[in-house]
Tab-separated table of C-alpha atoms in Angstrom:
chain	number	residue	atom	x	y	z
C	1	UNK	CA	-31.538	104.794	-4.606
C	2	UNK	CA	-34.218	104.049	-7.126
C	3	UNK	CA	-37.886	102.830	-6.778
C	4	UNK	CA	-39.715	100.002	-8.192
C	5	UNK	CA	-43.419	99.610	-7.516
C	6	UNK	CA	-43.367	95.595	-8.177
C	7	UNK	CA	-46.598	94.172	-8.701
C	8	UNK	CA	-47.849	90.741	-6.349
C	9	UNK	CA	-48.142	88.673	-10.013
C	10	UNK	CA	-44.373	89.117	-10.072
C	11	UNK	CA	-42.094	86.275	-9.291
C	12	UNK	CA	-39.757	86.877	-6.430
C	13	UNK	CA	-37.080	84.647	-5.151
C	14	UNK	CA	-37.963	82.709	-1.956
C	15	UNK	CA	-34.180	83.322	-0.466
C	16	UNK	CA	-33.195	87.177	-1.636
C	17	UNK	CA	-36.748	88.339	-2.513
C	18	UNK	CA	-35.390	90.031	-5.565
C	19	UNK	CA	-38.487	90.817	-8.050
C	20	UNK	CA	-38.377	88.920	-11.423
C	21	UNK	CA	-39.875	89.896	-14.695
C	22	UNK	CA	-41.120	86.699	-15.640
C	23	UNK	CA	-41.253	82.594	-14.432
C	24	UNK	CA	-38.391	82.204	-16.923
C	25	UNK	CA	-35.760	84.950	-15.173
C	26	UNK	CA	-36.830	83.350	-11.962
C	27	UNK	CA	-35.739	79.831	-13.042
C	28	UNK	CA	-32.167	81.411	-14.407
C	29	UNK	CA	-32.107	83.374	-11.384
C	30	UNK	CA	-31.885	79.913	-9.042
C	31	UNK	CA	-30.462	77.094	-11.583
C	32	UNK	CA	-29.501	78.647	-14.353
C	33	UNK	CA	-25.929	78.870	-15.851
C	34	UNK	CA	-24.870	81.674	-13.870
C	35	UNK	CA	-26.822	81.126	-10.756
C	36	UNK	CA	-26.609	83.295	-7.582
C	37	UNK	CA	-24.789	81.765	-5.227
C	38	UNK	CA	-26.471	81.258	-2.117
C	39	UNK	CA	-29.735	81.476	-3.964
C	40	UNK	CA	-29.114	78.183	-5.580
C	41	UNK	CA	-27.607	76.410	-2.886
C	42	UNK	CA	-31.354	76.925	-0.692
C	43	UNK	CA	-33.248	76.428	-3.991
C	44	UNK	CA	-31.921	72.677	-4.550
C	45	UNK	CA	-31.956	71.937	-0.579
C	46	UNK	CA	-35.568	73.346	-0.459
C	47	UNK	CA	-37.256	74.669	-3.241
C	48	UNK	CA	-39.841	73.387	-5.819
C	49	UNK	CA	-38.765	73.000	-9.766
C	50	UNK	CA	-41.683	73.373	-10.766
C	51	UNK	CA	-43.953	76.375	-9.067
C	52	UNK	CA	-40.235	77.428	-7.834
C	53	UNK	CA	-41.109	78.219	-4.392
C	54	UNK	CA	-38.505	77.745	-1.362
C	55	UNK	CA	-39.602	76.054	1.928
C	56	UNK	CA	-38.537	75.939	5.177
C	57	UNK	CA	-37.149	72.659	5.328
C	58	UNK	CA	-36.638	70.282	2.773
C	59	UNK	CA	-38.880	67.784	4.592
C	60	UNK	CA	-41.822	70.217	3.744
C	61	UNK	CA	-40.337	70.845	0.032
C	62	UNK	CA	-40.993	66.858	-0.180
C	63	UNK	CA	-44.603	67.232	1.360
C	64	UNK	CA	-45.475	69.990	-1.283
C	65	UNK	CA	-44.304	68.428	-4.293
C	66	UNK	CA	-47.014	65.356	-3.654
C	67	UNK	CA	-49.232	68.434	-4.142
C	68	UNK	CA	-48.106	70.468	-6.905
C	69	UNK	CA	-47.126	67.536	-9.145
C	70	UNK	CA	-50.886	66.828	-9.585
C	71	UNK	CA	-51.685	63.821	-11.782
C	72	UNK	CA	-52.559	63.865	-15.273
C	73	UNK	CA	-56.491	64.117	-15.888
C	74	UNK	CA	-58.556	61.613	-18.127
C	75	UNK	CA	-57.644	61.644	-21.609
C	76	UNK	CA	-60.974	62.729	-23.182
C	77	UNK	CA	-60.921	60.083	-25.847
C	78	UNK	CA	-61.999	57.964	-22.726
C	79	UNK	CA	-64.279	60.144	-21.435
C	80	UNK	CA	-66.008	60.394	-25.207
C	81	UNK	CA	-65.994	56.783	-25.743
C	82	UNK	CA	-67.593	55.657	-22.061
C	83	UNK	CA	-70.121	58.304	-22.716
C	84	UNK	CA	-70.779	57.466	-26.689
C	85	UNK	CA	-70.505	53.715	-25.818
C	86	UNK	CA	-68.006	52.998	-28.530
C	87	UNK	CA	-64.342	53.520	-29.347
C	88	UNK	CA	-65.480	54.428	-32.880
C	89	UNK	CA	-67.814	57.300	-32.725
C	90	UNK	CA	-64.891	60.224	-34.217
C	91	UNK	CA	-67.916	62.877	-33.865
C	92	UNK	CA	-68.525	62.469	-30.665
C	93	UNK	CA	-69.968	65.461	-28.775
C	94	UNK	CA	-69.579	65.478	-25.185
C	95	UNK	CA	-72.050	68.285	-23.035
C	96	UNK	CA	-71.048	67.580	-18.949
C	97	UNK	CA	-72.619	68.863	-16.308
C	98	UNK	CA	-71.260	72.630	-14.734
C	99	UNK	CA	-71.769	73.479	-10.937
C	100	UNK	CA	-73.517	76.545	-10.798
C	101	UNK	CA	-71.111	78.059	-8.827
C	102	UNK	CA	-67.980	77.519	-10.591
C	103	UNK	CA	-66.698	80.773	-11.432
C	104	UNK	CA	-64.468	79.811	-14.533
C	105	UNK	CA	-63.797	77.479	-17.678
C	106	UNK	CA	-61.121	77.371	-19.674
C	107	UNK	CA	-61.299	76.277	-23.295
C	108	UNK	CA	-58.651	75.376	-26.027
C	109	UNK	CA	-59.608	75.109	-29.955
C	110	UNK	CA	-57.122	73.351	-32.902
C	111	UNK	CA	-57.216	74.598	-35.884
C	112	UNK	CA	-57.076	72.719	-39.045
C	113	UNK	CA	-55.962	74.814	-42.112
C	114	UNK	CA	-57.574	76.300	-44.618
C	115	UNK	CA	-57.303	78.448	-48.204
C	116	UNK	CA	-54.690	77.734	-51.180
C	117	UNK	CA	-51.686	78.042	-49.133
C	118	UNK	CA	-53.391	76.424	-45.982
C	119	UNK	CA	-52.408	78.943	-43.583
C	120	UNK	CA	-56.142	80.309	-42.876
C	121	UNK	CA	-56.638	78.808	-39.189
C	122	UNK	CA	-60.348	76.936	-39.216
C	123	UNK	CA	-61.713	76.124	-35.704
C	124	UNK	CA	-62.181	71.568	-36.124
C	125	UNK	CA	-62.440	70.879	-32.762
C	126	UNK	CA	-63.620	72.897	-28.725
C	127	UNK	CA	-62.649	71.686	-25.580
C	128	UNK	CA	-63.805	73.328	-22.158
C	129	UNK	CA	-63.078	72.178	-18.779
C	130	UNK	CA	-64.147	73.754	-15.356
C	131	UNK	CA	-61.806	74.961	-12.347
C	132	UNK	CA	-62.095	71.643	-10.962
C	133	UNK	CA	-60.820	70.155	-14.669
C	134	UNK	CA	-63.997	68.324	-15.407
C	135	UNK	CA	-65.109	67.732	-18.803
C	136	UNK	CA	-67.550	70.462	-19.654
C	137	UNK	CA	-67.682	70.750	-23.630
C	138	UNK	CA	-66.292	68.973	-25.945
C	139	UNK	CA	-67.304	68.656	-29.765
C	140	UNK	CA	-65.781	68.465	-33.440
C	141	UNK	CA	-66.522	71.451	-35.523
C	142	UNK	CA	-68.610	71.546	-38.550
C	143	UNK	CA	-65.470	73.369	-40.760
C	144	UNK	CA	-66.916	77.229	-41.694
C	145	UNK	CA	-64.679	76.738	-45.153
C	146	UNK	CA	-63.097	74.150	-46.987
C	147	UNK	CA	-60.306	72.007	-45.143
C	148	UNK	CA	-56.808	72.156	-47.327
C	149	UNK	CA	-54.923	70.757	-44.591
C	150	UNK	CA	-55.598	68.881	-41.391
C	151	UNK	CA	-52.568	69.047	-39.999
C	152	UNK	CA	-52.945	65.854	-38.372
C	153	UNK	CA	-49.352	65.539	-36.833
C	154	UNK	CA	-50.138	68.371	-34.240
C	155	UNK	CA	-54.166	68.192	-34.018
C	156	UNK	CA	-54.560	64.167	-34.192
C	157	UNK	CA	-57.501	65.080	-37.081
C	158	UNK	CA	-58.374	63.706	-40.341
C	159	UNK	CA	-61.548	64.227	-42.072
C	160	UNK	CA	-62.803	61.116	-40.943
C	161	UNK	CA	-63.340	63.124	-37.238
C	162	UNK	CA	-65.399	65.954	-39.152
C	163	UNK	CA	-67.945	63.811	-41.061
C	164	UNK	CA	-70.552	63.973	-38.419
C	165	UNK	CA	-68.911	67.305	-36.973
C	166	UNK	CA	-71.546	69.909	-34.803
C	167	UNK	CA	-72.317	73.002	-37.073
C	168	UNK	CA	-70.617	75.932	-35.874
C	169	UNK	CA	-74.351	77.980	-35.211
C	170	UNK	CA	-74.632	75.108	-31.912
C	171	UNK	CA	-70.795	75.373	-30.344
C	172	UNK	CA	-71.631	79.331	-30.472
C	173	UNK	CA	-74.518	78.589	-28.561
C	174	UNK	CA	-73.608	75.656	-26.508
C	175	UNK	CA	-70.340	78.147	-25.284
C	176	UNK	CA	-72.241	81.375	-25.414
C	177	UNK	CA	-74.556	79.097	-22.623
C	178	UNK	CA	-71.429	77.860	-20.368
C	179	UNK	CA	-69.712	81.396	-19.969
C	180	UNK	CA	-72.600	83.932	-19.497
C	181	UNK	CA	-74.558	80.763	-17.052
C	182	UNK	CA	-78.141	82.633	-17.288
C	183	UNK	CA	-76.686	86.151	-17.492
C	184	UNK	CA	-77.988	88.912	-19.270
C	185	UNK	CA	-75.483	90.771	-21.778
C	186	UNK	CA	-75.949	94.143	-20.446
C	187	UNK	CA	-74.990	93.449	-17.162
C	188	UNK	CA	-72.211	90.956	-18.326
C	189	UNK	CA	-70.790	94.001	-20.277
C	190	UNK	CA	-70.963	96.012	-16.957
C	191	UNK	CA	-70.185	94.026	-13.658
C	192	UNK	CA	-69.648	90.381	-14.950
C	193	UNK	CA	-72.986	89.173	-12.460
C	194	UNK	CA	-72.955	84.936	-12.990
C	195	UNK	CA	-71.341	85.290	-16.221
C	196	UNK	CA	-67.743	83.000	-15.723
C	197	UNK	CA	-64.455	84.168	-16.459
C	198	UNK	CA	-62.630	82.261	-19.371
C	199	UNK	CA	-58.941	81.210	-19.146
C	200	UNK	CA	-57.040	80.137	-22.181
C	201	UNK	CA	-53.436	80.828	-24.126
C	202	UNK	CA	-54.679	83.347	-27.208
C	203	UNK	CA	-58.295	83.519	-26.313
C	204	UNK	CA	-58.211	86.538	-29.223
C	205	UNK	CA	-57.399	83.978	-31.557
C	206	UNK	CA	-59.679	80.898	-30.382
C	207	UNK	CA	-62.773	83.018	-29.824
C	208	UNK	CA	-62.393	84.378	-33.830
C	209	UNK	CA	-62.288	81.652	-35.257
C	210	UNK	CA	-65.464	80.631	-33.507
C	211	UNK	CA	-67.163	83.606	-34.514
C	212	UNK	CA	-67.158	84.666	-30.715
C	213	UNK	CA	-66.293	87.415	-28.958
C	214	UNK	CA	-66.360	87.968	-24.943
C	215	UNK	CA	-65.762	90.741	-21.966
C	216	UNK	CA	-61.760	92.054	-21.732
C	217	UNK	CA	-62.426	91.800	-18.050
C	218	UNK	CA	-63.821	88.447	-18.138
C	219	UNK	CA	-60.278	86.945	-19.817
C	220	UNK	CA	-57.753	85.570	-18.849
C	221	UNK	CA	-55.080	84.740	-21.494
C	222	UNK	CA	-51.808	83.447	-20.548
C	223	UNK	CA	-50.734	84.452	-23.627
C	224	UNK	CA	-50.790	87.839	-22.230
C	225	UNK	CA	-49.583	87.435	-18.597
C	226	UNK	CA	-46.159	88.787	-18.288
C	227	UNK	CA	-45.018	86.370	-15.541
C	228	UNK	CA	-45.290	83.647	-18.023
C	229	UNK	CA	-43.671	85.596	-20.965
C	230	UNK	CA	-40.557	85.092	-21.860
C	231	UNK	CA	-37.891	88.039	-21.256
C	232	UNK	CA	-35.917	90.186	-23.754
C	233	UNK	CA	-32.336	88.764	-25.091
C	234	UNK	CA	-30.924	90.811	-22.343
C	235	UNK	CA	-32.239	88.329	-19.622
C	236	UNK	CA	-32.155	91.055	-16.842
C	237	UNK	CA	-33.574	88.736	-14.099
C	238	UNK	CA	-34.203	91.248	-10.945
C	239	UNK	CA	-35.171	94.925	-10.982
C	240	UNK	CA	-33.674	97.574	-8.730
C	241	UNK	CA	-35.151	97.447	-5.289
C-alpha cells in the first residue's frame, strides 16, 4: 500500500478522514455533483458550509454556525467620516491605535492604473487591520506616476479621492512603523523579535507597488496557501492513505 505524509494545513473530511488537496476538493468531496455517499448524508445533517467541519450532533452544528458566521465589520467610510467629522473629507487618513501585543496585521492595497495602455498597477489607496479587525491604517496614496485609469467600477476611486492623497515617502513609514513595532532590522531579518507577521492575498504584489519589501518568514499570503488554491482540471479530491 502506498504512503502519504499529509500535512495538518490539509483539509480532511470530518466523516472518512480522507486528506484533501485544497478547501475546494473538500467542498466537492461532501456536496458536490458526485458526492460520496455517506459523506454527504453526515455533512448536511451536521456539518458547517462554510469552515466545512462535521459535528457531533446537529444541535451543536447550529451552536457553531452563530460563531463562524461572524458579522460584517464597520465599513471604513464610517469609521473615516466619525473620525474626520465629515462625510466629505475623500482624503481622509485614518492612524488607530495597535495593542502592543498583537502579533499580526493584515493589509490590502487597490491599484488604480497607470502608463499608455493602463495596465501598470499604481498603489491609490492602504488599508491595515489588526487580528482583532480593528482599523489600524488607512490612507489614500499620493499616485508615484500619472493615473490613466482609475478603474473606479472595482476600486470605488476617482481623482477626486487623490487630491489631498498622503505621499507615498509617509505610508512607507507609517507601515514600515506598524509591522516591525520598535524592532530593529537585523534581528527582524533573523528571529522576527516584536516585529508582526503580515497576512494578505499577493503580499509580493501589494508590498511593490509600495516600494516595500518584508521577511519571507514574516508572510503570510493566501495567495500562496495551497489549502485555499484551487486544484488541477483533474479534481482528484483525496490522496492515497
Amino acid at each position: 500500500m502506498k504512503t502519504s505524509y499529509h500535512s495538518v494545513h490539509q483539509p480532511k473530511c470530518g466523516v472518512c478522514e480522507k486528506h484533501c488537496k485544497s478547501f475546494e476538493s473538500l467542498r466537492e468531496h461532501l456536496t458536490g455533483p458526485l458526492p460520496k455517499g455517506n459523506c454527504s448524508k453526515m455533512f448536511a445533517e451536521k456539518g458547517c458550509d462554510l469552515c466545512m467541519k462535521i459535528f457531533d450532533s446537529s444541535d451543536a452544528a447550529s451552536t457553531h454556525k452563530e460563531a463562524c458566521r461572524l458579522p460584517p465589520p464597520v465599513p471604513i467610510a464610517t469609521i473615516l467620516s466619525d473620525s474626520a467629522g465629515s462625510q466629505n473629507k475623500m482624503s481622509s487618513s485614518f492612524n488607530g491605535c495597535i495593542a502592543a501585543d498583537s502579533k499580526a496585521v493584515a493589509m490590502d492595497c487597490e491599484m488604480v492604473g497607470g502608463g499608455s495602455d493602463e495596465s501598470v498597477d499604481i498603489c491609490a489607496r492602504v488599508c491595515l487591520v489588526d487580528d482583532a479587525e480593528n482599523l489600524v491604517f488607512h490612507a489614500y496614496v499620493q499616485p508615484a506616476s500619472p493615473v490613466t485609469n482609475y478603474r473606479h467600477e472595482v476600486t470605488g476611486l476617482t481623482a477626486e479621492h487623490l487630491q489631498d492623497a498622503m505621499p507615498l515617502e509617509e505610508v512607507q513609514a507609517k507601515i514600515k512603523e506598524i509591522l516591525y513595532n520598535g524592532e530593529i532590522l537585523g534581528r527582524v531579518r533573523m528571529n522576527s523579535g516584536k516585529a508582526r507577521l503580515l497576512v494578505g492575498h499577493d503580499l509580493e504584489h501589494d508590498l511593490e507597488s509600495l516600494g516595500l519589501s518584508y521577511p519571507d518568514h514574516l508572510l503570510r499570503d493566501t495567495a500562496k496557501y495551497p489549502p485555499l488554491m484551487k486544484t488541477n482540471l483533474l479534481h482528484h479530491s483525496s490522496w492515497d492513505t
